[in-house]
CSV table of C-alpha atoms and ligand atoms in Angstrom, one decimal:
chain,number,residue,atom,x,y,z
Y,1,UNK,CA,4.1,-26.5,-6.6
Y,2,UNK,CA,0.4,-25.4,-7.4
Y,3,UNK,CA,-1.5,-26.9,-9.7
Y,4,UNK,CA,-2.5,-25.1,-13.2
Y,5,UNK,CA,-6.1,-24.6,-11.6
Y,6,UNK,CA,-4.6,-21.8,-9.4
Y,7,UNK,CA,-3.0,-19.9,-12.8
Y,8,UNK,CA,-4.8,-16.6,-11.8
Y,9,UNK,CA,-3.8,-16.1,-8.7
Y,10,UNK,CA,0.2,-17.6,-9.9
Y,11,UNK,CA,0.6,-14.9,-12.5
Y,12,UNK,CA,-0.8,-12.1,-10.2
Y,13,UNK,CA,1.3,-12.9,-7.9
Y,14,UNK,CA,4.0,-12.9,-9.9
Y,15,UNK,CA,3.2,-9.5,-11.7
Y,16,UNK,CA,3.0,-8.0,-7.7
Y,17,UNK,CA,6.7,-9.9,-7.1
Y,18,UNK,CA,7.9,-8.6,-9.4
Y,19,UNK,CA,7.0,-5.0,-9.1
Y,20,UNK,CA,5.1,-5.0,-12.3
Y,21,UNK,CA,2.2,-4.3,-9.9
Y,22,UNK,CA,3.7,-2.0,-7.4
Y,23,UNK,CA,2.5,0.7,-5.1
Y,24,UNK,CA,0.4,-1.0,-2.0
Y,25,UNK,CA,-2.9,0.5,-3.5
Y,26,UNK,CA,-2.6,-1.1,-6.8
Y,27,UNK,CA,-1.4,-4.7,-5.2
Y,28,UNK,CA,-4.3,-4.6,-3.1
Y,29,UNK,CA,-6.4,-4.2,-6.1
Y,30,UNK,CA,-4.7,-7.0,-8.1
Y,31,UNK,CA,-4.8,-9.1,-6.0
Y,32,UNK,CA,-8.4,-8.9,-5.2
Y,33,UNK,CA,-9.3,-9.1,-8.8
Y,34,UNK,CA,-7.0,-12.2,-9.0
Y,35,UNK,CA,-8.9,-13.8,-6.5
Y,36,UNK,CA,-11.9,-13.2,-8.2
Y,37,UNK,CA,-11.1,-14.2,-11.8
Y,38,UNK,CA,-9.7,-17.3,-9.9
Y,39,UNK,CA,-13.0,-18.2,-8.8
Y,40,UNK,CA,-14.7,-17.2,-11.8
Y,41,UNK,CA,-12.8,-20.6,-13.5
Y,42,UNK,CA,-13.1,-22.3,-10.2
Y,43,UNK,CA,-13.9,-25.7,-10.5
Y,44,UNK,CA,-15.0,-26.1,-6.7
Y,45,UNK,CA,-18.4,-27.9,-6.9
Y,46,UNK,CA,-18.9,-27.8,-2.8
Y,47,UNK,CA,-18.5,-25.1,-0.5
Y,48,UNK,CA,-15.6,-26.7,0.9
Y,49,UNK,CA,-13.8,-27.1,-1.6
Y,50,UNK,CA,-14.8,-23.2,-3.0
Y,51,UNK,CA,-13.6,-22.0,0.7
Y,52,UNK,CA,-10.0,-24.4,0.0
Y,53,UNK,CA,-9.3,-22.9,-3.3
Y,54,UNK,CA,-9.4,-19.4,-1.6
Y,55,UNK,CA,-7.5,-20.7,1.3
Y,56,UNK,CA,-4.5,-21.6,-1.2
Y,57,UNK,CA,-4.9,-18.4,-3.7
Y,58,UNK,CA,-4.7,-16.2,-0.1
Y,59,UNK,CA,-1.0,-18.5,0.3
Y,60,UNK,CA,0.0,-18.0,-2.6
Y,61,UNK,CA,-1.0,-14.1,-2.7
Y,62,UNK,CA,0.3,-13.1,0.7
Y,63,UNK,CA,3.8,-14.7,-0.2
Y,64,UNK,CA,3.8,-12.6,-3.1
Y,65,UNK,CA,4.9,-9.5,-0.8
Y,66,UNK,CA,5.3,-9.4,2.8
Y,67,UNK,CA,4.2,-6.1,4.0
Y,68,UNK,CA,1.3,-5.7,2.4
Y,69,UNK,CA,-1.3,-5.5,4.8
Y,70,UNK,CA,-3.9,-3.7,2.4
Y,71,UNK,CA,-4.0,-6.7,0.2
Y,72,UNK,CA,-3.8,-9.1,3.7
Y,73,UNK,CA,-7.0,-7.1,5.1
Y,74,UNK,CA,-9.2,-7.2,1.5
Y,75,UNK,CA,-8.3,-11.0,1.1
Y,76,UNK,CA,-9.2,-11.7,4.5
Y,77,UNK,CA,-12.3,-9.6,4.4
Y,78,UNK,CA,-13.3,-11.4,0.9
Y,79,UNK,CA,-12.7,-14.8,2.3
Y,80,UNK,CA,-14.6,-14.5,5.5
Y,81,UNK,CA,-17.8,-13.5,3.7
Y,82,UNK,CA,-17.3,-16.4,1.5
Y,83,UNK,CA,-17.1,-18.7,4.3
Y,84,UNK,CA,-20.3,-17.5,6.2
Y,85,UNK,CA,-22.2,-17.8,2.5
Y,86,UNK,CA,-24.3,-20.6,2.0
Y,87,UNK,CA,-23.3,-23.0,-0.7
Y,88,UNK,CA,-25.7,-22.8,-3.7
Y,89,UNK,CA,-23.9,-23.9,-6.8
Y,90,UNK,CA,-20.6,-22.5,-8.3
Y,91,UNK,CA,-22.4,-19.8,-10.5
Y,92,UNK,CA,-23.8,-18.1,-6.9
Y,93,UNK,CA,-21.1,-18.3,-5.0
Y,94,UNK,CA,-18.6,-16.5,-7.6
Y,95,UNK,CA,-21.4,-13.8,-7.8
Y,96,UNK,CA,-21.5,-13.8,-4.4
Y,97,UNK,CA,-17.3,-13.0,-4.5
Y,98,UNK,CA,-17.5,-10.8,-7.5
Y,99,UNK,CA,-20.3,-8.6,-5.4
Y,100,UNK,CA,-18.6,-8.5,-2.3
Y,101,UNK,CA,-15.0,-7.4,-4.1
Y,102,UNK,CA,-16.9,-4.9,-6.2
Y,103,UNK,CA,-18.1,-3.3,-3.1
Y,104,UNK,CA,-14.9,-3.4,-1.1
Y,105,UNK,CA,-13.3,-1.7,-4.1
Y,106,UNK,CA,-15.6,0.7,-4.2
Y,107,UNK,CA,-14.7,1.6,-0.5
Y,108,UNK,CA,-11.4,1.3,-1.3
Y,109,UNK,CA,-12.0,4.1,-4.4
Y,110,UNK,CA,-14.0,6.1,-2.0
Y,111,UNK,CA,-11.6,6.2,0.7
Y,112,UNK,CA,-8.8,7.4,-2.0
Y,113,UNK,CA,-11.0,10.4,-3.0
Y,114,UNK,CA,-11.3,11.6,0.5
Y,115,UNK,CA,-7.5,11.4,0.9
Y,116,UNK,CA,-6.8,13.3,-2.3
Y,117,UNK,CA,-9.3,16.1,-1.4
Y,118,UNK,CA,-7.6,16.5,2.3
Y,119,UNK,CA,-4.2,16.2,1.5
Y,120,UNK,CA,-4.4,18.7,-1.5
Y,121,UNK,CA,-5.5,21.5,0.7
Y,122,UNK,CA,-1.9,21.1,2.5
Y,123,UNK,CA,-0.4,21.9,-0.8
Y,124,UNK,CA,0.4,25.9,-0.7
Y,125,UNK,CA,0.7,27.8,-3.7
Y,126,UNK,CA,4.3,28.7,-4.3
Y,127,UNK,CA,5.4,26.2,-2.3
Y,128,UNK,CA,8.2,23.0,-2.5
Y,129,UNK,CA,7.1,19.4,-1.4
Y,130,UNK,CA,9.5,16.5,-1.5
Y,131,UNK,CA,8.4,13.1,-1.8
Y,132,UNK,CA,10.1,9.6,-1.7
Y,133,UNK,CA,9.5,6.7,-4.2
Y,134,UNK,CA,6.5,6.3,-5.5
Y,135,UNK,CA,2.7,6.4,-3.7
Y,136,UNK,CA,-0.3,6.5,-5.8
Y,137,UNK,CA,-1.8,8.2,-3.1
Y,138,UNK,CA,0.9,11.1,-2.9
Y,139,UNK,CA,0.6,11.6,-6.5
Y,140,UNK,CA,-3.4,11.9,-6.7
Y,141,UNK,CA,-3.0,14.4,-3.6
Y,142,UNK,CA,-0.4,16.5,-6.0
Y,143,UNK,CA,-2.3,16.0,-8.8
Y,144,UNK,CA,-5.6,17.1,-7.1
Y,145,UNK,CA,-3.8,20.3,-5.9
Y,146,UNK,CA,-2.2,21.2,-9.3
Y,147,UNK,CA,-6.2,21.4,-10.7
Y,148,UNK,CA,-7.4,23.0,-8.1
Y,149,UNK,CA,-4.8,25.8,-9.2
Y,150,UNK,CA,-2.1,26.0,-6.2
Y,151,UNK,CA,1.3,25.9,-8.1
Y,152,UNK,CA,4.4,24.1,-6.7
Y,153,UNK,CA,7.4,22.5,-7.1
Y,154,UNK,CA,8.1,18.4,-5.9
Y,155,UNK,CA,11.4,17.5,-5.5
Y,156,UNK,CA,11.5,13.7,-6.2
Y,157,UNK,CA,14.3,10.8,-5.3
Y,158,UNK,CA,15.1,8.3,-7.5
Y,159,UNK,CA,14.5,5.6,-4.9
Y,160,UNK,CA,17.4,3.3,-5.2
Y,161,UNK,CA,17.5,0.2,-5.7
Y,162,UNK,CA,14.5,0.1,-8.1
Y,163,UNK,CA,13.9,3.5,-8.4
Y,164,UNK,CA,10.1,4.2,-8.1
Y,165,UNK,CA,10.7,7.5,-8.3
Y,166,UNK,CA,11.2,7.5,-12.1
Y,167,UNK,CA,7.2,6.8,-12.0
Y,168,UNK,CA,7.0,9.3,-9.6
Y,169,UNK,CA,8.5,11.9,-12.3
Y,170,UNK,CA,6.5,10.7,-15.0
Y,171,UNK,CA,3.1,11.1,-13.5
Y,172,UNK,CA,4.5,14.6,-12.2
Y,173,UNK,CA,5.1,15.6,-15.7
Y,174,UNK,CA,2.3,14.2,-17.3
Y,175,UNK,CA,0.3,16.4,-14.7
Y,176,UNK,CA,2.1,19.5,-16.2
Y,177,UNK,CA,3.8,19.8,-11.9
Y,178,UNK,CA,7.2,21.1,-12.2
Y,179,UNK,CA,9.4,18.3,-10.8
Y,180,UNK,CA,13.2,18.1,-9.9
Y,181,UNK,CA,14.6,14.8,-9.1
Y,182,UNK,CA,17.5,13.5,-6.9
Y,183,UNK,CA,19.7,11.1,-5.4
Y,184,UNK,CA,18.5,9.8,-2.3
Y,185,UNK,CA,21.8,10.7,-0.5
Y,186,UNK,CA,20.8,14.6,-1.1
Y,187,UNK,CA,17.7,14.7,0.8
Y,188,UNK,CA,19.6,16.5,3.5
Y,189,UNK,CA,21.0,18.9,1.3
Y,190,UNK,CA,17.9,19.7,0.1
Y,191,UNK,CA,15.5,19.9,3.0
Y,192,UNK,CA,16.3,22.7,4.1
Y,193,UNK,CA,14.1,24.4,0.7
Y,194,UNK,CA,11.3,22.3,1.1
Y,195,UNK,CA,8.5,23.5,2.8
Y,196,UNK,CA,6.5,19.7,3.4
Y,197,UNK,CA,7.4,16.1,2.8
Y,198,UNK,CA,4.8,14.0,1.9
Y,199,UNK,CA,5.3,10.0,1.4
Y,200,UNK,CA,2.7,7.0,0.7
Y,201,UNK,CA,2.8,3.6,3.6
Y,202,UNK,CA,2.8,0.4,2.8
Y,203,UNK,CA,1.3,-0.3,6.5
Y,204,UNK,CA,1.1,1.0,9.9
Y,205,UNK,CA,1.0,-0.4,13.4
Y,206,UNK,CA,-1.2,0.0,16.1
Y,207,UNK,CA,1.0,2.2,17.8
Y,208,UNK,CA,0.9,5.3,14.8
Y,209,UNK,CA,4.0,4.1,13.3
Y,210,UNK,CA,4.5,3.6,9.5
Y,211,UNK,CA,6.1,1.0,7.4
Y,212,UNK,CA,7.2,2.5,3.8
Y,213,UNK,CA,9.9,2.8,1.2
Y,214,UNK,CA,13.4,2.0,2.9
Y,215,UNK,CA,15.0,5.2,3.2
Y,216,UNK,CA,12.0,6.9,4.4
Y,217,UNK,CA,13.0,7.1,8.2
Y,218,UNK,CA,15.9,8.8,6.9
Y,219,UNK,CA,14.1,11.3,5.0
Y,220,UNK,CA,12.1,11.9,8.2
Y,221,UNK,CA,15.1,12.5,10.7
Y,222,UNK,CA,16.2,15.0,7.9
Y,223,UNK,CA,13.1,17.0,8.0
Y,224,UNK,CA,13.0,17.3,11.7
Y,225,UNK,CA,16.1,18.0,11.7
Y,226,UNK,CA,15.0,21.1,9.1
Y,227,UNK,CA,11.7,21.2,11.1
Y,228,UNK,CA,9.9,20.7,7.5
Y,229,UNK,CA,6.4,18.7,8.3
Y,230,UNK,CA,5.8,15.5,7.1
Y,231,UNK,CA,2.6,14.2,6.5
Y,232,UNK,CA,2.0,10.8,5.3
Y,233,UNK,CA,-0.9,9.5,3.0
Y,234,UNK,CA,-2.5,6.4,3.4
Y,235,UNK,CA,-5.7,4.3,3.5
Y,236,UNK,CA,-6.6,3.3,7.1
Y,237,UNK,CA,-7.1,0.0,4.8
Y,238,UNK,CA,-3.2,-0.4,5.7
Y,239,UNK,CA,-3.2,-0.7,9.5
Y,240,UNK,CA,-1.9,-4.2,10.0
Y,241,UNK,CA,-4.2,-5.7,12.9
Y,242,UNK,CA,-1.0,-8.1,13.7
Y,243,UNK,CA,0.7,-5.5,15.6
Y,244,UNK,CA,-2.2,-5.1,18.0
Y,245,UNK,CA,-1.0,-8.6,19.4
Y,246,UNK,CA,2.6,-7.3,19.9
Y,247,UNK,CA,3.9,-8.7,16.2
Y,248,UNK,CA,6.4,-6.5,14.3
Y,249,UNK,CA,5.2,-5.7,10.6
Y,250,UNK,CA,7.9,-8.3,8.7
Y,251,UNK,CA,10.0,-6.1,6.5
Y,252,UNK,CA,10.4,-7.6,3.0
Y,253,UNK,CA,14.2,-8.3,2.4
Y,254,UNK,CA,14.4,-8.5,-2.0
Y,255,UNK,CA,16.9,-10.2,-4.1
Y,256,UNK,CA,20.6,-8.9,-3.8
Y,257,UNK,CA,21.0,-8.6,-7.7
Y,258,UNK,CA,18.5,-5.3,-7.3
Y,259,UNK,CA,21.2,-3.4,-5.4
Y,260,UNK,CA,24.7,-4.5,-7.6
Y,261,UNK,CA,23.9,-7.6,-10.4
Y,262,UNK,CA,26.7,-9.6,-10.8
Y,263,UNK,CA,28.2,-8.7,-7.6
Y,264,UNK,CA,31.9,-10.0,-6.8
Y,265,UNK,CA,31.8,-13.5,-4.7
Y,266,UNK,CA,32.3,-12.8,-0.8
Y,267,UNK,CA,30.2,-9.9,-1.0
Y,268,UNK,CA,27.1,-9.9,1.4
Y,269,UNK,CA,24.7,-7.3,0.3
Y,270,UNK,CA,21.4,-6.4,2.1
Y,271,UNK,CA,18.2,-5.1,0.2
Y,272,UNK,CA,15.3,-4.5,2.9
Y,273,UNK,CA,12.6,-2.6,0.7
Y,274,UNK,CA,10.9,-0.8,3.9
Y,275,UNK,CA,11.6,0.4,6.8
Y,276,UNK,CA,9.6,1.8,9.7
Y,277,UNK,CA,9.3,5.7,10.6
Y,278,UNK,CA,8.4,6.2,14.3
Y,279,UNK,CA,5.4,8.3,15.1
Y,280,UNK,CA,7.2,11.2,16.5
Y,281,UNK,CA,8.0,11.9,12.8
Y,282,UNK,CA,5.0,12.0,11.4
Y,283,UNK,CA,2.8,15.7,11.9
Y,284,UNK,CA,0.2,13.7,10.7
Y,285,UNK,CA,-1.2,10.9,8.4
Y,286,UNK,CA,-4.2,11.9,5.7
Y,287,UNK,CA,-6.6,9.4,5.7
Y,288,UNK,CA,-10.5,8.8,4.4
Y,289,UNK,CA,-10.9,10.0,8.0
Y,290,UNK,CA,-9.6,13.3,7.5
Y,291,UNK,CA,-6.0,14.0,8.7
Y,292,UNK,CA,-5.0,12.5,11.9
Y,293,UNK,CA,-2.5,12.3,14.2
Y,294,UNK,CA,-0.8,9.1,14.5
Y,295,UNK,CA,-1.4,8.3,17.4
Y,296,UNK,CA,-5.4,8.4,16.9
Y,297,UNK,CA,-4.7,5.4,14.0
Y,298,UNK,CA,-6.6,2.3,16.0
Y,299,UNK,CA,-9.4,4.3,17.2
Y,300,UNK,CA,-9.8,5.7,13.3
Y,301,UNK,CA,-9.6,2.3,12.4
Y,302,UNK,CA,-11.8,0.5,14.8
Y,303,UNK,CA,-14.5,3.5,14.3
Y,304,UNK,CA,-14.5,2.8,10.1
Y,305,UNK,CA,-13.7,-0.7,9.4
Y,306,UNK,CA,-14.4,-2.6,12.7
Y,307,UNK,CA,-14.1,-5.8,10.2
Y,308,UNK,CA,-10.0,-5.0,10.2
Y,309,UNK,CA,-10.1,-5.8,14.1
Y,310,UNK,CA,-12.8,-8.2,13.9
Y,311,UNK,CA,-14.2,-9.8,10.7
Y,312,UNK,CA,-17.4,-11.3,12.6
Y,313,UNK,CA,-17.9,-8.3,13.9
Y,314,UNK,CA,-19.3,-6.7,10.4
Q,401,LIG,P1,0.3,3.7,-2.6
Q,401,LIG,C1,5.4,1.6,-2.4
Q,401,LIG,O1,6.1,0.4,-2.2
Q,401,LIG,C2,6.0,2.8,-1.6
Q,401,LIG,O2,6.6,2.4,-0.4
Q,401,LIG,C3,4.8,3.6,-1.5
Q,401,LIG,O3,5.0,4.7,-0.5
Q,401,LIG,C4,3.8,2.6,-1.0
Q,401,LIG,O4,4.1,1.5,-1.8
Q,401,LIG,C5,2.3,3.0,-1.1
Q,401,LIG,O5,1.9,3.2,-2.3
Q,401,LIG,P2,6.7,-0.5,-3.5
Q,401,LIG,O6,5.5,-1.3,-4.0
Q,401,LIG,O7,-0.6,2.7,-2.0
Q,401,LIG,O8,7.2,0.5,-4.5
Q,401,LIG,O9,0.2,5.0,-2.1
Q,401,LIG,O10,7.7,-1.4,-2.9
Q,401,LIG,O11,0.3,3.6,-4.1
């Protein structure tokens, strides 16, 4: 459908379809270096035609995975500078991209210390945290605690139908944190000897509710149930602006042959890979404002990146 000119942004997207990329964080940051390798072989020679190639790598990009408003929000960002730039020559304007995603992943880096720094002083020595597929975020957080010295056990699910959670374990081991893995259907029998669940999001609405790996709703009506707390750790970068105008965040639906390949005929099978996890769930969400309640998320988000709300604005 796309020409070979947009080859960058094609395989990128790809690689984030099909979870060779995975983990919101690291899509975001694909993607935004797809965009700008794109544009480093652009062969745009007017600012219209620069601003059009962005316009069709952003299609292609945003198709790539639904609910990924991190990557939506540093696309969007990148592209608006690019279209209040003024046009002189193709060598300018890609520096003028390259300089402007540099800095946005610099925020994006910074934002990720501050998260690992908060969220690793809610990790108690002695003490058991479960977590669900797996979050880059969660897993700099445990890391960041096991070197400051608190010692711990995670309890980790496998994370059906693509199981995430076997990252999860790896990174976990590698980081010398005792780690004990399970099928998703025992969270509840296990809740009740974990002292703090702790997941990534893949977005969150304007109301302080949180889009993540399906089965993390359940997890969360298991720990109230236990009354365990659980905190969730994410970039503000993932509040999806959308659902300040009354959208829902669109819940990516993945191929069938993830859950049973080769399937018999006649069978419908569903594969949603998110669901949402309301904010009465959620003790509170560690972000590079500190940790928040939820239902502080759009003032925290209008107070450090007013661009999310309103790009003209910056
Ligand atoms: P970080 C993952 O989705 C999980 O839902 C995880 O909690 C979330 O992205 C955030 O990941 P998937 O890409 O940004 O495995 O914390 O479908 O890395």
């Amino acid at each position: 459908m796309f020409s070979i000119e947009m080859e960058k942004v094609v395989e990128a997207a790809e690689r984030i379809r099909r979870l060779e990329v995975q983990g919101a964080t690291n899509v975001a940051f694909a993607a935004v270096e797809a965009l700008v390798e794109q544009m480093r072989y652009s062969k745009a020679r007017d600012h219209a035609s620069a601003l059009e190639e962005i316009a069709r790598a952003r299609e292609i990009l945003f198709k790539s995975r639904e609910t990924e408003p991190f990557m939506r929000n540093a696309i969007r960002f990148i592209e608006w500078r690019a279209s209040q730039s003024e046009w002189d020559g193709p060598e300018s304007f890609h520096e003028l991209i390259r300089g402007t995603a540099d800095n946005l992943l610099e925020e994006f880096r910074r934002a990720r210390q501050r998260i690992t720094e908060v969220g690793s002083r809610r990790i108690q020595n002695g003490s058991r945290i479960l977590t669900h597929c797996h979050s880059s975020a969660v897993s700099g957080i445990l890391r960041r605690a096991k070197e400051a010295g608190a010692d711990f056990e995670v309890i980790l699910t496998e994370t059906r139908p693509r199981y995430q959670g076997r990252i999860t374990a790896g990174e976990m081991l590698e980081a010398g944190i005792d780690a004990t893995m399970i099928v998703d259907s025992a969270i509840r029998s296990f809740m009740n000897r974990v002292d703090l669940v702790l997941v990534g999001a893949d977005a969150i609405t304007s109301e302080g509710n949180v889009v993540n790996k399906i089965g993390t709703s359940l997890v969360a009506l298991a720990a109230q149930e236990a009354r365990t707390p659980l905190y969730v750790a994410s970039e503000l970068l993932k509040f999806d602006p959308q659902t300040i105008h009354g959208e829902y965040e669109a819940i990516e639906e993945r191929p069938t042959d993830e859950v049973w390949p080769g399937a018999p005929g006649g069978l419908s099978i569903r594969n949603p890979a998110f669901d949402v996890t309301r904010r009465e769930y959620i003790h509170g969400i560690v972000c590079e404002e500190g940790l928040i309640s939820p239902h502080s998320i759009l003032e925290a988000v209008r107070r450090r990146y007013p661009w999310i709300l309103d790009p003209s604005g910056t």
